[in-house]
Amino acid sequence: MSFDLLVSVSLVYVGFLFGIAYWAERRARRGGVRWLRSPLVYTLSLSIYCTAWTFYGAVGYASRSGLEFLTIYIGPSLVLFGWWWILRKLVRIGRSQRITSIADLISSRYGKSAMLGGIVTLIAVVGTTPYIALQLQSVTLSFGVFAEGAPGSFPVPDQRPTAIWVAGGMAVFAILFGTRNVDANERHHGVVTAIAAEALVKLFALLAVGIFIVWGVAGGIGPVAERIDASSLARIPLDRGRWLALIFVSGAALLVLPRMFQVLVVENEDERHLATASWAFPLYLALMSVFVIPIAAVGMSELPSWANPDLFVLTLPLAHGQDMLALLAFLGGFSSATSMVIVAAIALATMISNHIVLPLWLSLRKGAPGNLRLVLLSARRLAIAGVLGLGYVYYVWSGGGRELAAIGIISFVGVVQVMPAAVGGIFWRGATRRGAAAGVLLGAAVWAYTLFLPSFGHGVILPDRLFAQGPFGIGWLRPQALFGIEGLDPVVHAVIWSMAANCTAFLLGSITAFPAPLERLQGAQFVNVYDHSQGPRGWSQSRAEAEDLLIMAQRILGPRQAQDLFAGEARRQGKAGFLPDTSPDFLDRLERELAGSVGAATAHAMIGQIAIGTAVSVEDLMAVAGEAAQILEHSIQLQAKSDELSRTARQLREANRKLTELSVQKDSFLGQISHELRTPMTSIRSFSEILMDGEGMDPGARQRFAAIIHDEAERLTRLLDALLDLSVLEHGQAPLNCETVRLRDLIGRAVAATGSVGPGAGLAVRREILEEDVVLRTDADRLAQVFINIIANARKYCDADEPQLRIVVQRHGARLTVDFIDNGSGIRPRDQGVIFEKFSRLSDQSAAGSAGLGLAICREILQKLGGSIAYLPGQGGAAFRVTLPLDISACAA
Amino acid sequence: MGRHVLLIEDEPNITEAMRFILARDGWTVSSHADGATAVAAVSRARPDVVVLDVMLPGRSGYDILRDLRADPGTRRLPVMMLTARGQLRDRERAESFGVSHFMTKPFSNQEVLETLNSLVAS
């Protein structure tokens, strides 16, 4: 058989797969053919579990380790058959949460954690790379077999270029059918149908080879059994530890391998398909394994001892001249490799683009994400090429000569580190992000140290000395004998330690961390997924009446816009009138329109009620509550803003009122000044005219008129002085002259200054000399001015028959009060509020020579001195209280 | 023609100055310093002309003028208002109440005599 023929057959076969994928994709888009979505296709697509490792490597595995290869089939069968409820929950969660990958599952479960998504993606890439290398290696080896099998027919091809061609071809296929579009649910009908076809090809090929070997070569079941007994196979003992470890690892791998998660959960059309798969897939595995031991036994007895048992499936038919059967077997192996690689590449590309590229892109391009769809598609295409490139690099690096099964198991143990976080997350609400991250990272680290890095061989990555003595000579840290436990198989050793570390960290991390709200919500939705989901999402089984929907839409969008939307849709569907069919497409569009107005969750719940007639689910309610809370939050913020605005408005009104008041006060102040100045000027002018006339005036009158002019001129001066004084005090320009004085002296000075002659001389001043013996530090002249003012007022205004003024001094710590109480009729309550204002001379108590500035000046002075003055009502007469500090701090300045 | 003037003014020095110049001119001069009782004082004294201050203790000159104008007995009595608040607003207010003449302080003695003489002549 020529190399060209082999290549041609491969190309034709690939073309055939392209055809199937393309046809299925088109049918699916047009509504599809029912059997394309049947449980059988689903079950067959699961067969990507059986890779080239299974196809070729199982025989090799059997000839080296006997029945142990069965563990790789028993694990998944147990999971599917016995624990399909785990799968069912995974599938249900996958649908209700629109999960796109195993990384997405874990990221979503732990509060949409970008970090966890990235970690899981990295582990998946690291764990899958050897596996892809394995597929490249097996396809390349199988090419080589044909070269060796027919010496001289064509030269042995250089293996590396072959591997490159194989990798490139697979990348093209995966890119073409795996990244045609970015779809919310990430389903790929074309790819799934193609791998289902490949599943049939590989099963058929392996069965054909098996039947030929048993009945065509060995001569029936009996002779085969004899050959098995005769071979070394029967004498290989069972390693109980390895069996348990491998069954566990392969079962767990079925749940969390990225490619298995893709076909099991993401590509799942209907969760009832699981029921079929739970018996059909174990059956498929059984058929795939039934001829493994016979082929191994016959191969070992017929072929030379140097023949690679991994290739018996090809070399046995070739040795018996069955070229066509060998070609079929080659296609079977080719199918196994391509289907695994393509699905794995698509799954990894989805994870890489969603959990590594997109978060980085969004954080780099803040605010301007650009064309995200293009970014995603490009990222996926590059990721597929990158994953296959990594596989090729690993293939070249690892030398391409290792046992297939060994590489597969190392890869499994790595990816399985994700399992505790995944399974724990869907069954245990207490699981937290910290626990998941700690478990996955620690487990992966132990795996890398004990199994992955040593797999390159002693002295390749980890130095030889490390294996013999441990790092820094610490014996119990040797990679393959942790804590001094020696003699264990390396795989068992790695599984035990990595899972122990993983689970312990997961549990402890979860127990000690308190989950964030989003994480708790997601946890509840995952763990209690059956309580609030109705299976498939979307509106495929709609029973909605367009009319009902229109009524609801009108209420939300407004009649005009709703009718336009419905009429437009009806036109698009080619229907007369304005009511369209309630197709799933239309319901989706309507939901988006409504979501723009009322929020996504509310829109979904409203349409759900009309379209499916379901009660609103807890999940919907929680989402609605979330939106309501957000709206409430907004309205609280609005309320706060509005309060702030009305507060500002009130302050503005108040300021305006004060300004108006000030303006009125200024006007009346000017009016008052005018009056107070004009009054003495009137007397002065009038009397000076009289004096100027001069005639008929006795000298006594002349004298008297001159005295009046003099008095009035003095009154004018006093008024101007008071005004200037007040102005200086009000504008804070008056310096204080501090000195230490005795209160008694100060009051004495004031009483004397107000004069014991003239009007008001009859006022009896009663003092408490003992209490007045207080030493003050203050501006004595200013304080005396205050006292003089108050006492002068009493002399002027006290209207009692025997006017009397009591001065009462009291100390309150560092403060002093001096009360001035007379026995007159006092100040009327309605006037008490204004006496300290300028020009507030109360008209009915008017006395010559007063402009009504005295108390205003007193108030200003006391403010400067750190004290105050107040009117004390209810003391019998007019009563003023002056409050003072014993020592004013303003003096220091 | 009688020349009896009543001065309603609370500033004693101004009252004294006016009393002197008016008496020298041959007027009979009475005076009253309280706003509250001013209307009664006018009825009692029956002057030929009244000089009325605006800022008075007890009652403002405007109120007194309004009362005088409301009483038939004093409706035509000439009233000259004297005020230290010489703003236009005050003059308009006085005129709206029916003042005969409005004069701001300080005044010239000559002006006061001429005004009062013309008021009793008309």
PDB file of C-alpha atoms in Angstrom, chain A residues 70-179:
ATOM      1  CA  LEU A  70     -10.493  -2.341  32.280  1.00  0.00           C
ATOM      2  CA  THR A  71     -10.358   0.248  35.083  1.00  0.00           C
ATOM      3  CA  ILE A  72     -10.424   2.977  32.452  1.00  0.00           C
ATOM      4  CA  TYR A  73     -13.821   1.625  31.316  1.00  0.00           C
ATOM      5  CA  ILE A  74     -15.171   0.683  34.735  1.00  0.00           C
ATOM      6  CA  GLY A  75     -14.786   4.185  36.185  1.00  0.00           C
ATOM      7  CA  PRO A  76     -17.012   6.013  33.667  1.00  0.00           C
ATOM      8  CA  SER A  77     -19.467   3.116  33.514  1.00  0.00           C
ATOM      9  CA  LEU A  78     -19.945   3.269  37.258  1.00  0.00           C
ATOM     10  CA  VAL A  79     -20.502   7.009  37.107  1.00  0.00           C
ATOM     11  CA  LEU A  80     -22.966   6.819  34.239  1.00  0.00           C
ATOM     12  CA  PHE A  81     -24.789   3.796  35.541  1.00  0.00           C
ATOM     13  CA  GLY A  82     -24.650   4.303  39.278  1.00  0.00           C
ATOM     14  CA  TRP A  83     -24.223   8.037  39.707  1.00  0.00           C
ATOM     15  CA  TRP A  84     -26.051   9.466  36.784  1.00  0.00           C
ATOM     16  CA  TRP A  85     -27.862  11.714  39.275  1.00  0.00           C
ATOM     17  CA  ILE A  86     -24.623  13.661  39.613  1.00  0.00           C
ATOM     18  CA  LEU A  87     -24.591  14.050  35.854  1.00  0.00           C
ATOM     19  CA  ARG A  88     -28.246  15.000  35.789  1.00  0.00           C
ATOM     20  CA  LYS A  89     -27.628  17.768  38.271  1.00  0.00           C
ATOM     21  CA  LEU A  90     -24.626  18.959  36.302  1.00  0.00           C
ATOM     22  CA  VAL A  91     -26.686  19.018  33.101  1.00  0.00           C
ATOM     23  CA  ARG A  92     -29.577  20.832  34.789  1.00  0.00           C
ATOM     24  CA  ILE A  93     -27.241  23.439  36.255  1.00  0.00           C
ATOM     25  CA  GLY A  94     -25.483  23.739  32.936  1.00  0.00           C
ATOM     26  CA  ARG A  95     -28.757  24.574  31.243  1.00  0.00           C
ATOM     27  CA  SER A  96     -30.294  26.847  33.843  1.00  0.00           C
ATOM     28  CA  GLN A  97     -27.072  28.808  34.301  1.00  0.00           C
ATOM     29  CA  ARG A  98     -26.026  28.650  30.631  1.00  0.00           C
ATOM     30  CA  ILE A  99     -22.703  27.120  31.564  1.00  0.00           C
ATOM     31  CA  THR A 100     -20.206  26.990  28.717  1.00  0.00           C
ATOM     32  CA  SER A 101     -17.351  24.944  30.191  1.00  0.00           C
ATOM     33  CA  ILE A 102     -16.039  23.304  33.336  1.00  0.00           C
ATOM     34  CA  ALA A 103     -14.152  26.528  34.093  1.00  0.00           C
ATOM     35  CA  ASP A 104     -17.381  28.478  33.695  1.00  0.00           C
ATOM     36  CA  LEU A 105     -19.183  26.046  36.020  1.00  0.00           C
ATOM     37  CA  ILE A 106     -16.674  26.572  38.809  1.00  0.00           C
ATOM     38  CA  SER A 107     -16.308  30.285  38.212  1.00  0.00           C
ATOM     39  CA  SER A 108     -20.102  30.777  38.261  1.00  0.00           C
ATOM     40  CA  ARG A 109     -20.644  28.598  41.289  1.00  0.00           C
ATOM     41  CA  TYR A 110     -18.154  30.572  43.357  1.00  0.00           C
ATOM     42  CA  GLY A 111     -19.660  33.996  42.723  1.00  0.00           C
ATOM     43  CA  LYS A 112     -18.581  34.433  39.072  1.00  0.00           C
ATOM     44  CA  SER A 113     -14.977  34.445  40.160  1.00  0.00           C
ATOM     45  CA  ALA A 114     -12.686  35.376  37.280  1.00  0.00           C
ATOM     46  CA  MET A 115      -9.704  34.106  39.243  1.00  0.00           C
ATOM     47  CA  LEU A 116     -11.115  30.582  39.651  1.00  0.00           C
ATOM     48  CA  GLY A 117     -12.121  30.482  35.983  1.00  0.00           C
ATOM     49  CA  GLY A 118      -8.552  31.332  35.026  1.00  0.00           C
ATOM     50  CA  ILE A 119      -7.031  28.751  37.382  1.00  0.00           C
ATOM     51  CA  VAL A 120      -9.268  25.950  36.123  1.00  0.00           C
ATOM     52  CA  THR A 121      -8.546  26.932  32.535  1.00  0.00           C
ATOM     53  CA  LEU A 122      -4.804  26.799  33.148  1.00  0.00           C
ATOM     54  CA  ILE A 123      -5.037  23.386  34.810  1.00  0.00           C
ATOM     55  CA  ALA A 124      -7.190  22.128  31.970  1.00  0.00           C
ATOM     56  CA  VAL A 125      -4.668  23.313  29.400  1.00  0.00           C
ATOM     57  CA  VAL A 126      -1.760  21.772  31.297  1.00  0.00           C
ATOM     58  CA  GLY A 127      -3.693  18.538  31.835  1.00  0.00           C
ATOM     59  CA  THR A 128      -4.939  18.247  28.268  1.00  0.00           C
ATOM     60  CA  THR A 129      -1.728  19.050  26.438  1.00  0.00           C
ATOM     61  CA  PRO A 130      -0.096  15.616  27.015  1.00  0.00           C
ATOM     62  CA  TYR A 131      -3.327  14.042  25.881  1.00  0.00           C
ATOM     63  CA  ILE A 132      -3.302  15.898  22.590  1.00  0.00           C
ATOM     64  CA  ALA A 133       0.348  14.976  22.170  1.00  0.00           C
ATOM     65  CA  LEU A 134      -0.730  11.385  22.730  1.00  0.00           C
ATOM     66  CA  GLN A 135      -3.220  11.579  19.849  1.00  0.00           C
ATOM     67  CA  LEU A 136      -0.652  13.126  17.521  1.00  0.00           C
ATOM     68  CA  GLN A 137       1.775  10.427  18.489  1.00  0.00           C
ATOM     69  CA  SER A 138      -0.651   7.592  17.845  1.00  0.00           C
ATOM     70  CA  VAL A 139      -1.686   8.878  14.434  1.00  0.00           C
ATOM     71  CA  THR A 140       1.937   9.451  13.488  1.00  0.00           C
ATOM     72  CA  LEU A 141       2.927   5.987  14.745  1.00  0.00           C
ATOM     73  CA  SER A 142       0.127   4.401  12.761  1.00  0.00           C
ATOM     74  CA  PHE A 143       1.427   6.060   9.597  1.00  0.00           C
ATOM     75  CA  GLY A 144       4.824   4.618  10.434  1.00  0.00           C
ATOM     76  CA  VAL A 145       3.406   1.110  10.828  1.00  0.00           C
ATOM     77  CA  PHE A 146       2.264   1.061   7.234  1.00  0.00           C
ATOM     78  CA  ALA A 147       5.732   2.062   6.161  1.00  0.00           C
ATOM     79  CA  GLU A 148       7.343  -0.724   8.192  1.00  0.00           C
ATOM     80  CA  GLY A 149       4.662  -3.242   7.357  1.00  0.00           C
ATOM     81  CA  ALA A 150       5.483  -3.044   3.655  1.00  0.00           C
ATOM     82  CA  PRO A 151       9.173  -2.513   3.428  1.00  0.00           C
ATOM     83  CA  GLY A 152      10.235  -0.937   0.192  1.00  0.00           C
ATOM     84  CA  SER A 153       6.778   0.179  -0.819  1.00  0.00           C
ATOM     85  CA  PHE A 154       7.453   3.691   0.465  1.00  0.00           C
ATOM     86  CA  PRO A 155      10.170   5.231   2.521  1.00  0.00           C
ATOM     87  CA  VAL A 156       9.638   5.638   6.238  1.00  0.00           C
ATOM     88  CA  PRO A 157       8.289   9.164   6.538  1.00  0.00           C
ATOM     89  CA  ASP A 158       9.942  11.510   8.910  1.00  0.00           C
ATOM     90  CA  GLN A 159       7.580  11.492  11.871  1.00  0.00           C
ATOM     91  CA  ARG A 160       7.729  15.130  12.847  1.00  0.00           C
ATOM     92  CA  PRO A 161       6.385  16.622   9.610  1.00  0.00           C
ATOM     93  CA  THR A 162       3.616  14.026   9.713  1.00  0.00           C
ATOM     94  CA  ALA A 163       2.697  15.139  13.189  1.00  0.00           C
ATOM     95  CA  ILE A 164       2.672  18.775  12.058  1.00  0.00           C
ATOM     96  CA  TRP A 165       0.354  17.960   9.173  1.00  0.00           C
ATOM     97  CA  VAL A 166      -1.947  16.009  11.444  1.00  0.00           C
ATOM     98  CA  ALA A 167      -2.020  18.795  14.023  1.00  0.00           C
ATOM     99  CA  GLY A 168      -2.643  21.433  11.360  1.00  0.00           C
ATOM    100  CA  GLY A 169      -5.466  19.492   9.791  1.00  0.00           C
ATOM    101  CA  MET A 170      -7.174  18.999  13.137  1.00  0.00           C
ATOM    102  CA  ALA A 171      -6.815  22.693  13.921  1.00  0.00           C
ATOM    103  CA  VAL A 172      -8.466  23.636  10.649  1.00  0.00           C
ATOM    104  CA  PHE A 173     -11.374  21.277  11.295  1.00  0.00           C
ATOM    105  CA  ALA A 174     -11.875  22.536  14.845  1.00  0.00           C
ATOM    106  CA  ILE A 175     -11.682  26.162  13.758  1.00  0.00           C
ATOM    107  CA  LEU A 176     -14.103  25.649  10.893  1.00  0.00           C
ATOM    108  CA  PHE A 177     -16.778  23.909  12.914  1.00  0.00           C
ATOM    109  CA  GLY A 178     -16.041  25.022  16.423  1.00  0.00           C
ATOM    110  CA  THR A 179     -15.800  28.775  15.923  1.00  0.00           C
TER     111      THR A 179
END
